[in-house]
Amino acid sequence: MFVLLGLMLEWYLLPIFVAPLILSVLAPFIDTPQGKKQGKLIYHSPLFITEREKNGKIIIHGGTLFDYYYLIDRNWKAKQRIRYILRQYILGLVKLTESYNENEAAEITLEGTSYILNERTAQKLGFTKKRTDILQQIILTYNYLQILLANSLAKNKLSFPAVGKVNTYTASLSTIKRNKNYLKKLAEKLRD
């Protein structure tokens, strides 16, 4: 692909196209540890990260390529990997709910964008689907190579994520807090 692109363009323009791809893959190896160190990102489980609460809203994220690379056992089969990832997401949600009392939780909304989670599962967890804004779609498209690598690590094979089918989900933290027992049981079922 790069060779074809290089032939079509002048060779000196190639770095303009290659640099963003390289930066998108390397970013989580630098940005996430730095964000954690500065207190901007909080790990509630090894694969569940939130941004610090701001104006009553907490943005949630799954693990980064960095996390997937170092935490997923290469000997696991695809199903074991997916179960581990989902379990870490759920355990992270549980830990997040434990960080706030009921009054605080009532004032906080969670929001996250996913290309993995379907609407039915999200509803079971206490989330509702909302329209994904264009900026979030642009960010996901820019990070496609990083998402492709993480998705492939998760599924133990080359796996192209359907970024065009991304969904944004939202929930009040108090709703998730009320689902805590269900979440704990679900996490236990996902244990290998």
N, C-alpha and C. Protein backbone atom coordinates (compact mmCIF):
# COMPACT_ATOMS: atom_id res chain seq x y z
N MET A 1 0.83 -1.18 0.00
CA MET A 1 0.00 0.00 0.00
C MET A 1 0.88 1.26 0.00
N PHE A 2 1.91 1.29 0.89
CA PHE A 2 2.77 2.46 0.97
C PHE A 2 3.59 2.63 -0.32
N VAL A 3 3.97 1.50 -0.91
CA VAL A 3 4.74 1.55 -2.15
C VAL A 3 3.89 2.16 -3.26
N LEU A 4 2.65 1.70 -3.35
CA LEU A 4 1.74 2.22 -4.37
C LEU A 4 1.49 3.71 -4.15
N LEU A 5 1.28 4.09 -2.89
CA LEU A 5 1.09 5.49 -2.56
C LEU A 5 2.33 6.29 -2.92
N GLY A 6 3.50 5.72 -2.63
CA GLY A 6 4.76 6.40 -2.94
C GLY A 6 4.96 6.60 -4.43
N LEU A 7 4.55 5.62 -5.22
CA LEU A 7 4.66 5.74 -6.66
C LEU A 7 3.71 6.78 -7.22
N MET A 8 2.55 6.88 -6.61
CA MET A 8 1.54 7.83 -7.09
C MET A 8 1.90 9.27 -6.71
N LEU A 9 2.58 9.45 -5.61
CA LEU A 9 2.95 10.78 -5.15
C LEU A 9 4.45 10.96 -5.27
N GLU A 10 4.88 12.12 -5.13
CA GLU A 10 6.31 12.35 -5.07
C GLU A 10 6.80 11.73 -3.76
N TRP A 11 7.96 11.14 -3.77
CA TRP A 11 8.49 10.43 -2.60
C TRP A 11 8.57 11.30 -1.36
N TYR A 12 8.85 12.58 -1.50
CA TYR A 12 9.01 13.45 -0.34
C TYR A 12 7.68 13.77 0.35
N LEU A 13 6.55 13.47 -0.29
CA LEU A 13 5.25 13.67 0.34
C LEU A 13 4.82 12.47 1.18
N LEU A 14 5.50 11.35 1.01
CA LEU A 14 5.14 10.12 1.71
C LEU A 14 5.12 10.29 3.24
N PRO A 15 6.09 10.97 3.85
CA PRO A 15 6.04 11.15 5.32
C PRO A 15 4.78 11.86 5.82
N ILE A 16 4.23 12.72 5.01
CA ILE A 16 3.00 13.43 5.39
C ILE A 16 1.86 12.44 5.61
N PHE A 17 1.85 11.34 4.86
CA PHE A 17 0.79 10.34 4.98
C PHE A 17 1.14 9.23 5.98
N VAL A 18 2.41 8.90 6.08
CA VAL A 18 2.83 7.81 6.95
C VAL A 18 2.93 8.27 8.42
N ALA A 19 3.38 9.48 8.67
CA ALA A 19 3.57 9.97 10.03
C ALA A 19 2.30 9.89 10.88
N PRO A 20 1.13 10.30 10.38
CA PRO A 20 -0.08 10.18 11.21
C PRO A 20 -0.41 8.74 11.58
N LEU A 21 -0.15 7.80 10.67
CA LEU A 21 -0.41 6.39 10.98
C LEU A 21 0.51 5.90 12.11
N ILE A 22 1.76 6.25 12.01
CA ILE A 22 2.73 5.84 13.03
C ILE A 22 2.39 6.49 14.37
N LEU A 23 2.05 7.78 14.34
CA LEU A 23 1.70 8.49 15.57
C LEU A 23 0.46 7.89 16.22
N SER A 24 -0.54 7.49 15.43
CA SER A 24 -1.76 6.93 16.01
C SER A 24 -1.49 5.61 16.72
N VAL A 25 -0.52 4.84 16.24
CA VAL A 25 -0.18 3.57 16.88
C VAL A 25 0.68 3.81 18.13
N LEU A 26 1.60 4.75 18.07
CA LEU A 26 2.50 5.01 19.20
C LEU A 26 1.86 5.82 20.32
N ALA A 27 0.82 6.59 20.00
CA ALA A 27 0.20 7.49 20.98
C ALA A 27 -0.20 6.82 22.29
N PRO A 28 -0.87 5.66 22.26
CA PRO A 28 -1.27 5.08 23.55
C PRO A 28 -0.09 4.63 24.42
N PHE A 29 1.05 4.42 23.82
CA PHE A 29 2.23 4.03 24.58
C PHE A 29 2.85 5.23 25.31
N ILE A 30 2.41 6.43 24.92
CA ILE A 30 2.93 7.66 25.53
C ILE A 30 1.81 8.42 26.25
N ASP A 31 0.72 8.69 25.54
CA ASP A 31 -0.37 9.51 26.07
C ASP A 31 -1.04 8.92 27.30
N THR A 32 -1.34 7.63 27.26
CA THR A 32 -2.08 7.02 28.37
C THR A 32 -1.26 7.02 29.66
N PRO A 33 -0.01 6.55 29.65
CA PRO A 33 0.77 6.62 30.90
C PRO A 33 0.93 8.06 31.40
N GLN A 34 1.08 8.99 30.47
CA GLN A 34 1.22 10.39 30.85
C GLN A 34 -0.08 10.92 31.45
N GLY A 35 -1.22 10.56 30.83
CA GLY A 35 -2.53 10.98 31.35
C GLY A 35 -2.79 10.41 32.74
N LYS A 36 -2.37 9.18 32.95
CA LYS A 36 -2.54 8.55 34.26
C LYS A 36 -1.67 9.26 35.30
N LYS A 37 -0.44 9.54 34.93
CA LYS A 37 0.50 10.21 35.84
C LYS A 37 -0.02 11.59 36.25
N GLN A 38 -0.66 12.29 35.30
CA GLN A 38 -1.18 13.63 35.56
C GLN A 38 -2.56 13.61 36.22
N GLY A 39 -3.14 12.42 36.39
CA GLY A 39 -4.45 12.32 37.02
C GLY A 39 -5.62 12.58 36.09
N LYS A 40 -5.35 12.69 34.80
CA LYS A 40 -6.42 12.93 33.83
C LYS A 40 -7.15 11.64 33.47
N LEU A 41 -6.45 10.52 33.56
CA LEU A 41 -7.04 9.21 33.27
C LEU A 41 -6.95 8.34 34.52
N ILE A 42 -8.02 7.58 34.76
CA ILE A 42 -8.08 6.72 35.93
C ILE A 42 -8.37 5.30 35.48
N TYR A 43 -7.52 4.37 35.87
CA TYR A 43 -7.74 2.95 35.60
C TYR A 43 -8.58 2.38 36.75
N HIS A 44 -9.75 1.86 36.42
CA HIS A 44 -10.60 1.21 37.42
C HIS A 44 -10.41 -0.31 37.36
N SER A 45 -9.88 -0.79 36.27
CA SER A 45 -9.45 -2.17 36.09
C SER A 45 -8.39 -2.11 34.98
N PRO A 46 -7.66 -3.20 34.76
CA PRO A 46 -6.60 -3.12 33.76
C PRO A 46 -7.04 -2.72 32.34
N LEU A 47 -8.32 -2.91 32.01
CA LEU A 47 -8.79 -2.56 30.66
C LEU A 47 -9.99 -1.61 30.67
N PHE A 48 -10.17 -0.88 31.76
CA PHE A 48 -11.29 0.07 31.85
C PHE A 48 -10.77 1.38 32.42
N ILE A 49 -10.83 2.41 31.59
CA ILE A 49 -10.26 3.70 31.93
C ILE A 49 -11.35 4.76 31.86
N THR A 50 -11.27 5.74 32.76
CA THR A 50 -12.18 6.88 32.65
C THR A 50 -11.37 8.16 32.67
N GLU A 51 -11.95 9.16 32.06
CA GLU A 51 -11.40 10.50 32.22
C GLU A 51 -11.91 11.02 33.56
N ARG A 52 -11.23 11.97 34.10
CA ARG A 52 -11.66 12.59 35.35
C ARG A 52 -13.03 13.25 35.14
N GLU A 53 -13.88 13.19 36.14
CA GLU A 53 -15.23 13.78 36.05
C GLU A 53 -15.12 15.27 35.77
N LYS A 54 -15.92 15.72 34.82
CA LYS A 54 -15.92 17.13 34.45
C LYS A 54 -17.35 17.55 34.15
N ASN A 55 -17.84 18.53 34.88
CA ASN A 55 -19.20 19.05 34.68
C ASN A 55 -20.26 17.95 34.75
N GLY A 56 -20.10 17.03 35.68
CA GLY A 56 -21.09 15.98 35.87
C GLY A 56 -21.05 14.87 34.84
N LYS A 57 -19.96 14.79 34.10
CA LYS A 57 -19.85 13.77 33.04
C LYS A 57 -18.51 13.05 33.15
N ILE A 58 -18.56 11.73 33.00
CA ILE A 58 -17.35 10.92 32.97
C ILE A 58 -17.32 10.18 31.64
N ILE A 59 -16.24 10.37 30.90
CA ILE A 59 -16.06 9.67 29.63
C ILE A 59 -15.33 8.37 29.94
N ILE A 60 -15.89 7.26 29.44
CA ILE A 60 -15.28 5.95 29.69
C ILE A 60 -14.60 5.44 28.42
N HIS A 61 -13.52 4.69 28.64
CA HIS A 61 -12.73 4.12 27.55
C HIS A 61 -12.38 2.67 27.87
N GLY A 62 -12.26 1.88 26.83
CA GLY A 62 -11.72 0.54 27.00
C GLY A 62 -10.21 0.65 27.05
N GLY A 63 -9.56 -0.46 27.24
CA GLY A 63 -8.11 -0.47 27.28
C GLY A 63 -7.49 0.00 25.98
N THR A 64 -6.26 0.41 26.05
CA THR A 64 -5.53 0.88 24.88
C THR A 64 -4.78 -0.27 24.23
N LEU A 65 -4.22 -0.02 23.08
CA LEU A 65 -3.36 -1.00 22.42
C LEU A 65 -2.22 -1.41 23.36
N PHE A 66 -1.66 -0.45 24.08
CA PHE A 66 -0.62 -0.70 25.07
C PHE A 66 -1.10 -1.74 26.09
N ASP A 67 -2.31 -1.54 26.62
CA ASP A 67 -2.87 -2.46 27.61
C ASP A 67 -3.10 -3.84 27.02
N TYR A 68 -3.69 -3.88 25.84
CA TYR A 68 -3.97 -5.16 25.20
C TYR A 68 -2.67 -5.93 24.94
N TYR A 69 -1.67 -5.22 24.48
CA TYR A 69 -0.40 -5.86 24.14
C TYR A 69 0.24 -6.52 25.37
N TYR A 70 0.20 -5.82 26.51
CA TYR A 70 0.87 -6.33 27.70
C TYR A 70 0.01 -7.23 28.59
N LEU A 71 -1.31 -7.15 28.48
CA LEU A 71 -2.17 -7.89 29.41
C LEU A 71 -2.79 -9.16 28.85
N ILE A 72 -2.95 -9.24 27.56
CA ILE A 72 -3.62 -10.41 26.99
C ILE A 72 -2.59 -11.51 26.77
N ASP A 73 -2.86 -12.65 27.36
CA ASP A 73 -1.98 -13.80 27.26
C ASP A 73 -1.99 -14.34 25.83
N ARG A 74 -0.85 -14.46 25.22
CA ARG A 74 -0.74 -14.92 23.83
C ARG A 74 -1.18 -16.37 23.65
N ASN A 75 -1.22 -17.13 24.76
CA ASN A 75 -1.64 -18.53 24.68
C ASN A 75 -3.15 -18.72 24.74
N TRP A 76 -3.88 -17.66 25.07
CA TRP A 76 -5.33 -17.76 25.15
C TRP A 76 -5.95 -17.85 23.76
N LYS A 77 -7.04 -18.56 23.68
CA LYS A 77 -7.83 -18.60 22.45
C LYS A 77 -8.67 -17.33 22.39
N ALA A 78 -9.24 -17.06 21.22
CA ALA A 78 -10.02 -15.83 21.01
C ALA A 78 -11.14 -15.68 22.04
N LYS A 79 -11.87 -16.74 22.31
CA LYS A 79 -12.99 -16.65 23.25
C LYS A 79 -12.51 -16.27 24.64
N GLN A 80 -11.38 -16.82 25.08
CA GLN A 80 -10.82 -16.48 26.39
C GLN A 80 -10.43 -15.00 26.44
N ARG A 81 -9.87 -14.52 25.35
CA ARG A 81 -9.44 -13.12 25.28
C ARG A 81 -10.64 -12.18 25.40
N ILE A 82 -11.69 -12.47 24.64
CA ILE A 82 -12.89 -11.62 24.65
C ILE A 82 -13.53 -11.64 26.04
N ARG A 83 -13.62 -12.82 26.63
CA ARG A 83 -14.21 -12.94 27.97
C ARG A 83 -13.39 -12.14 28.99
N TYR A 84 -12.08 -12.20 28.88
CA TYR A 84 -11.21 -11.44 29.78
C TYR A 84 -11.45 -9.94 29.61
N ILE A 85 -11.51 -9.48 28.39
CA ILE A 85 -11.72 -8.06 28.11
C ILE A 85 -13.07 -7.61 28.67
N LEU A 86 -14.13 -8.35 28.36
CA LEU A 86 -15.46 -7.98 28.86
C LEU A 86 -15.50 -7.98 30.39
N ARG A 87 -14.86 -8.98 30.98
CA ARG A 87 -14.83 -9.06 32.44
C ARG A 87 -14.12 -7.85 33.04
N GLN A 88 -13.02 -7.42 32.43
CA GLN A 88 -12.31 -6.25 32.92
C GLN A 88 -13.14 -4.98 32.77
N TYR A 89 -13.89 -4.87 31.68
CA TYR A 89 -14.78 -3.72 31.51
C TYR A 89 -15.81 -3.69 32.63
N ILE A 90 -16.41 -4.84 32.89
CA ILE A 90 -17.46 -4.92 33.91
C ILE A 90 -16.90 -4.66 35.30
N LEU A 91 -15.75 -5.26 35.61
CA LEU A 91 -15.12 -5.01 36.92
C LEU A 91 -14.75 -3.53 37.08
N GLY A 92 -14.34 -2.91 36.00
CA GLY A 92 -14.04 -1.48 36.03
C GLY A 92 -15.28 -0.65 36.32
N LEU A 93 -16.40 -1.03 35.70
CA LEU A 93 -17.66 -0.34 35.98
C LEU A 93 -18.04 -0.48 37.45
N VAL A 94 -17.89 -1.68 37.99
CA VAL A 94 -18.22 -1.92 39.39
C VAL A 94 -17.35 -1.05 40.29
N LYS A 95 -16.06 -1.04 40.02
CA LYS A 95 -15.15 -0.24 40.85
C LYS A 95 -15.48 1.25 40.73
N LEU A 96 -15.84 1.69 39.54
CA LEU A 96 -16.24 3.08 39.35
C LEU A 96 -17.44 3.42 40.22
N THR A 97 -18.44 2.53 40.26
CA THR A 97 -19.63 2.79 41.08
C THR A 97 -19.27 2.89 42.56
N GLU A 98 -18.27 2.14 42.97
CA GLU A 98 -17.86 2.14 44.37
C GLU A 98 -17.08 3.40 44.75
N SER A 99 -16.69 4.17 43.75
CA SER A 99 -15.93 5.40 44.00
C SER A 99 -16.83 6.59 44.38
N TYR A 100 -18.14 6.41 44.23
CA TYR A 100 -19.08 7.52 44.47
C TYR A 100 -20.22 7.03 45.35
N ASN A 101 -20.71 7.91 46.24
CA ASN A 101 -21.89 7.56 47.01
C ASN A 101 -23.13 7.80 46.15
N GLU A 102 -24.29 7.41 46.66
CA GLU A 102 -25.53 7.49 45.88
C GLU A 102 -25.87 8.92 45.46
N ASN A 103 -25.67 9.88 46.34
CA ASN A 103 -25.97 11.28 46.00
C ASN A 103 -25.05 11.80 44.90
N GLU A 104 -23.77 11.48 45.00
CA GLU A 104 -22.82 11.89 43.96
C GLU A 104 -23.15 11.21 42.63
N ALA A 105 -23.45 9.91 42.72
CA ALA A 105 -23.73 9.13 41.51
C ALA A 105 -24.94 9.67 40.76
N ALA A 106 -25.92 10.19 41.48
CA ALA A 106 -27.13 10.72 40.84
C ALA A 106 -26.83 11.94 39.97
N GLU A 107 -25.73 12.60 40.24
CA GLU A 107 -25.36 13.82 39.51
C GLU A 107 -24.38 13.57 38.36
N ILE A 108 -24.02 12.31 38.14
CA ILE A 108 -22.97 12.00 37.15
C ILE A 108 -23.53 11.14 36.02
N THR A 109 -23.16 11.51 34.80
CA THR A 109 -23.52 10.75 33.61
C THR A 109 -22.26 10.12 33.04
N LEU A 110 -22.37 8.87 32.62
CA LEU A 110 -21.27 8.17 31.95
C LEU A 110 -21.54 8.20 30.46
N GLU A 111 -20.47 8.29 29.68
CA GLU A 111 -20.62 8.25 28.22
C GLU A 111 -19.41 7.55 27.62
N GLY A 112 -19.67 6.69 26.66
CA GLY A 112 -18.60 6.00 25.97
C GLY A 112 -19.02 5.61 24.57
N THR A 113 -18.06 5.54 23.67
CA THR A 113 -18.30 5.15 22.28
C THR A 113 -17.62 3.82 22.05
N SER A 114 -18.35 2.90 21.39
CA SER A 114 -17.83 1.55 21.20
C SER A 114 -18.16 1.02 19.81
N TYR A 115 -17.24 0.27 19.27
CA TYR A 115 -17.49 -0.46 18.03
C TYR A 115 -17.70 -1.94 18.34
N ILE A 116 -17.59 -2.30 19.62
CA ILE A 116 -17.72 -3.69 20.05
C ILE A 116 -19.08 -3.97 20.68
N LEU A 117 -19.48 -3.11 21.60
CA LEU A 117 -20.69 -3.31 22.38
C LEU A 117 -21.94 -3.10 21.53
N ASN A 118 -22.87 -4.07 21.60
CA ASN A 118 -24.12 -3.88 20.87
C ASN A 118 -25.18 -3.28 21.80
N GLU A 119 -26.25 -2.79 21.21
CA GLU A 119 -27.26 -2.06 21.96
C GLU A 119 -27.93 -2.94 23.03
N ARG A 120 -28.20 -4.18 22.71
CA ARG A 120 -28.88 -5.08 23.65
C ARG A 120 -28.02 -5.30 24.91
N THR A 121 -26.74 -5.57 24.71
CA THR A 121 -25.84 -5.77 25.84
C THR A 121 -25.70 -4.48 26.65
N ALA A 122 -25.59 -3.37 25.96
CA ALA A 122 -25.47 -2.07 26.63
C ALA A 122 -26.69 -1.81 27.52
N GLN A 123 -27.86 -2.13 27.01
CA GLN A 123 -29.08 -1.94 27.81
C GLN A 123 -29.08 -2.82 29.06
N LYS A 124 -28.60 -4.05 28.92
CA LYS A 124 -28.52 -4.94 30.09
C LYS A 124 -27.61 -4.37 31.17
N LEU A 125 -26.58 -3.65 30.73
CA LEU A 125 -25.64 -3.05 31.68
C LEU A 125 -26.18 -1.75 32.28
N GLY A 126 -27.23 -1.19 31.66
CA GLY A 126 -27.83 0.04 32.17
C GLY A 126 -27.61 1.25 31.28
N PHE A 127 -27.07 1.05 30.09
CA PHE A 127 -26.80 2.15 29.17
C PHE A 127 -27.89 2.28 28.12
N THR A 128 -28.02 3.48 27.57
CA THR A 128 -28.91 3.71 26.44
C THR A 128 -28.09 4.28 25.29
N LYS A 129 -28.53 3.98 24.09
CA LYS A 129 -27.83 4.42 22.89
C LYS A 129 -28.18 5.87 22.59
N LYS A 130 -27.18 6.62 22.17
CA LYS A 130 -27.42 7.98 21.68
C LYS A 130 -26.63 8.17 20.40
N ARG A 131 -26.94 9.18 19.68
CA ARG A 131 -26.27 9.44 18.41
C ARG A 131 -24.79 9.77 18.64
N THR A 132 -23.93 9.13 17.85
CA THR A 132 -22.49 9.39 17.92
C THR A 132 -22.20 10.67 17.15
N ASP A 133 -21.51 11.60 17.80
CA ASP A 133 -21.22 12.86 17.12
C ASP A 133 -20.11 12.69 16.09
N ILE A 134 -20.08 13.58 15.16
CA ILE A 134 -19.16 13.49 14.02
C ILE A 134 -17.70 13.55 14.48
N LEU A 135 -17.39 14.33 15.51
CA LEU A 135 -16.01 14.42 16.00
C LEU A 135 -15.53 13.06 16.50
N GLN A 136 -16.39 12.34 17.22
CA GLN A 136 -16.02 11.03 17.72
C GLN A 136 -15.76 10.07 16.57
N GLN A 137 -16.56 10.15 15.52
CA GLN A 137 -16.35 9.29 14.35
C GLN A 137 -15.04 9.62 13.65
N ILE A 138 -14.70 10.89 13.59
CA ILE A 138 -13.43 11.30 12.98
C ILE A 138 -12.25 10.76 13.79
N ILE A 139 -12.36 10.87 15.13
CA ILE A 139 -11.29 10.38 16.00
C ILE A 139 -11.11 8.87 15.81
N LEU A 140 -12.21 8.14 15.77
CA LEU A 140 -12.12 6.69 15.57
C LEU A 140 -11.52 6.35 14.21
N THR A 141 -11.88 7.10 13.20
CA THR A 141 -11.33 6.87 11.86
C THR A 141 -9.83 7.15 11.85
N TYR A 142 -9.41 8.23 12.48
CA TYR A 142 -7.98 8.56 12.57
C TYR A 142 -7.21 7.45 13.28
N ASN A 143 -7.84 6.86 14.30
CA ASN A 143 -7.18 5.82 15.09
C ASN A 143 -7.47 4.41 14.57
N TYR A 144 -7.90 4.31 13.34
CA TYR A 144 -8.31 3.01 12.80
C TYR A 144 -7.20 1.95 12.90
N LEU A 145 -5.98 2.29 12.57
CA LEU A 145 -4.89 1.32 12.61
C LEU A 145 -4.69 0.80 14.04
N GLN A 146 -4.73 1.69 15.01
CA GLN A 146 -4.60 1.31 16.42
C GLN A 146 -5.76 0.39 16.83
N ILE A 147 -6.97 0.74 16.41
CA ILE A 147 -8.15 -0.06 16.74
C ILE A 147 -8.08 -1.42 16.05
N LEU A 148 -7.61 -1.43 14.81
CA LEU A 148 -7.44 -2.68 14.06
C LEU A 148 -6.48 -3.62 14.80
N LEU A 149 -5.36 -3.08 15.27
CA LEU A 149 -4.38 -3.90 15.99
C LEU A 149 -4.94 -4.42 17.31
N ALA A 150 -5.61 -3.57 18.06
CA ALA A 150 -6.20 -3.99 19.34
C ALA A 150 -7.29 -5.04 19.11
N ASN A 151 -8.13 -4.82 18.12
CA ASN A 151 -9.20 -5.77 17.79
C ASN A 151 -8.61 -7.11 17.35
N SER A 152 -7.55 -7.07 16.60
CA SER A 152 -6.89 -8.30 16.15
C SER A 152 -6.25 -9.04 17.32
N LEU A 153 -5.64 -8.30 18.25
CA LEU A 153 -5.10 -8.93 19.46
C LEU A 153 -6.22 -9.58 20.26
N ALA A 154 -7.34 -8.89 20.38
CA ALA A 154 -8.48 -9.42 21.15
C ALA A 154 -9.03 -10.70 20.53
N LYS A 155 -9.09 -10.75 19.22
CA LYS A 155 -9.71 -11.89 18.54
C LYS A 155 -8.70 -12.94 18.07
N ASN A 156 -7.43 -12.66 18.32
CA ASN A 156 -6.35 -13.59 17.99
C ASN A 156 -6.26 -13.89 16.49
N LYS A 157 -6.66 -12.93 15.69
CA LYS A 157 -6.54 -13.03 14.23
C LYS A 157 -6.75 -11.63 13.65
N LEU A 158 -6.36 -11.45 12.42
CA LEU A 158 -6.58 -10.17 11.77
C LEU A 158 -8.08 -9.92 11.70
N SER A 159 -8.52 -8.84 12.32
CA SER A 159 -9.95 -8.58 12.44
C SER A 159 -10.22 -7.09 12.25
N PHE A 160 -10.90 -6.76 11.17
CA PHE A 160 -11.19 -5.37 10.83
C PHE A 160 -12.45 -4.91 11.56
N PRO A 161 -12.33 -3.94 12.47
CA PRO A 161 -13.50 -3.46 13.20
C PRO A 161 -14.42 -2.64 12.30
N ALA A 162 -15.69 -2.70 12.60
CA ALA A 162 -16.69 -1.95 11.83
C ALA A 162 -16.85 -0.57 12.44
N VAL A 163 -15.89 0.30 12.20
CA VAL A 163 -15.90 1.64 12.78
C VAL A 163 -17.10 2.43 12.27
N GLY A 164 -17.60 2.09 11.10
CA GLY A 164 -18.79 2.76 10.58
C GLY A 164 -20.04 2.44 11.37
N LYS A 165 -19.96 1.41 12.21
CA LYS A 165 -21.12 1.00 13.02
C LYS A 165 -20.91 1.31 14.50
N VAL A 166 -20.17 2.36 14.77
CA VAL A 166 -19.92 2.72 16.17
C VAL A 166 -21.19 3.26 16.82
N ASN A 167 -21.29 3.03 18.10
CA ASN A 167 -22.41 3.55 18.88
C ASN A 167 -21.89 4.26 20.10
N THR A 168 -22.60 5.28 20.51
CA THR A 168 -22.29 5.98 21.75
C THR A 168 -23.38 5.61 22.74
N TYR A 169 -22.95 5.30 23.96
CA TYR A 169 -23.88 4.90 25.00
C TYR A 169 -23.72 5.82 26.20
N THR A 170 -24.82 6.04 26.88
CA THR A 170 -24.81 6.90 28.05
C THR A 170 -25.65 6.27 29.16
N ALA A 171 -25.31 6.59 30.39
CA ALA A 171 -26.06 6.10 31.55
C ALA A 171 -25.77 7.00 32.73
N SER A 172 -26.71 7.08 33.63
CA SER A 172 -26.41 7.77 34.88
C SER A 172 -25.62 6.80 35.74
N LEU A 173 -24.68 7.31 36.47
CA LEU A 173 -23.86 6.46 37.34
C LEU A 173 -24.74 5.77 38.38
N SER A 174 -25.80 6.43 38.79
CA SER A 174 -26.69 5.81 39.79
C SER A 174 -27.39 4.58 39.21
N THR A 175 -27.72 4.58 37.92
CA THR A 175 -28.32 3.40 37.28
C THR A 175 -27.33 2.25 37.28
N ILE A 176 -26.09 2.53 36.93
CA ILE A 176 -25.05 1.49 36.93
C ILE A 176 -24.84 1.00 38.36
N LYS A 177 -24.85 1.92 39.30
CA LYS A 177 -24.67 1.57 40.72
C LYS A 177 -25.77 0.61 41.18
N ARG A 178 -27.01 0.84 40.75
CA ARG A 178 -28.12 -0.06 41.10
C ARG A 178 -27.95 -1.43 40.46
N ASN A 179 -27.24 -1.51 39.34
CA ASN A 179 -27.00 -2.78 38.64
C ASN A 179 -25.74 -3.50 39.15
N LYS A 180 -25.14 -3.00 40.21
CA LYS A 180 -23.85 -3.52 40.68
C LYS A 180 -23.88 -5.03 40.94
N ASN A 181 -24.90 -5.53 41.59
CA ASN A 181 -24.96 -6.97 41.87
C ASN A 181 -25.05 -7.78 40.59
N TYR A 182 -25.85 -7.31 39.64
CA TYR A 182 -25.95 -7.98 38.34
C TYR A 182 -24.58 -7.99 37.65
N LEU A 183 -23.90 -6.86 37.70
CA LEU A 183 -22.59 -6.75 37.07
C LEU A 183 -21.58 -7.70 37.71
N LYS A 184 -21.61 -7.81 39.02
CA LYS A 184 -20.70 -8.72 39.71
C LYS A 184 -20.97 -10.17 39.31
N LYS A 185 -22.24 -10.54 39.21
CA LYS A 185 -22.58 -11.91 38.80
C LYS A 185 -22.12 -12.16 37.37
N LEU A 186 -22.33 -11.18 36.50
CA LEU A 186 -21.91 -11.31 35.12
C LEU A 186 -20.39 -11.46 35.01
N ALA A 187 -19.66 -10.66 35.78
CA ALA A 187 -18.19 -10.75 35.78
C ALA A 187 -17.75 -12.13 36.25
N GLU A 188 -18.45 -12.69 37.22
CA GLU A 188 -18.11 -14.03 37.73
C GLU A 188 -18.34 -15.09 36.66
N LYS A 189 -19.41 -14.93 35.88
CA LYS A 189 -19.70 -15.88 34.80
C LYS A 189 -18.61 -15.84 33.72
N LEU A 190 -17.99 -14.68 33.56
CA LEU A 190 -16.96 -14.52 32.52
C LEU A 190 -15.58 -14.98 32.98
N ARG A 191 -15.45 -15.33 34.24
CA ARG A 191 -14.16 -15.80 34.77
C ARG A 191 -13.79 -17.12 34.11
N ASP A 192 -12.54 -17.26 33.71
CA ASP A 192 -12.09 -18.52 33.11
C ASP A 192 -11.60 -19.47 34.16
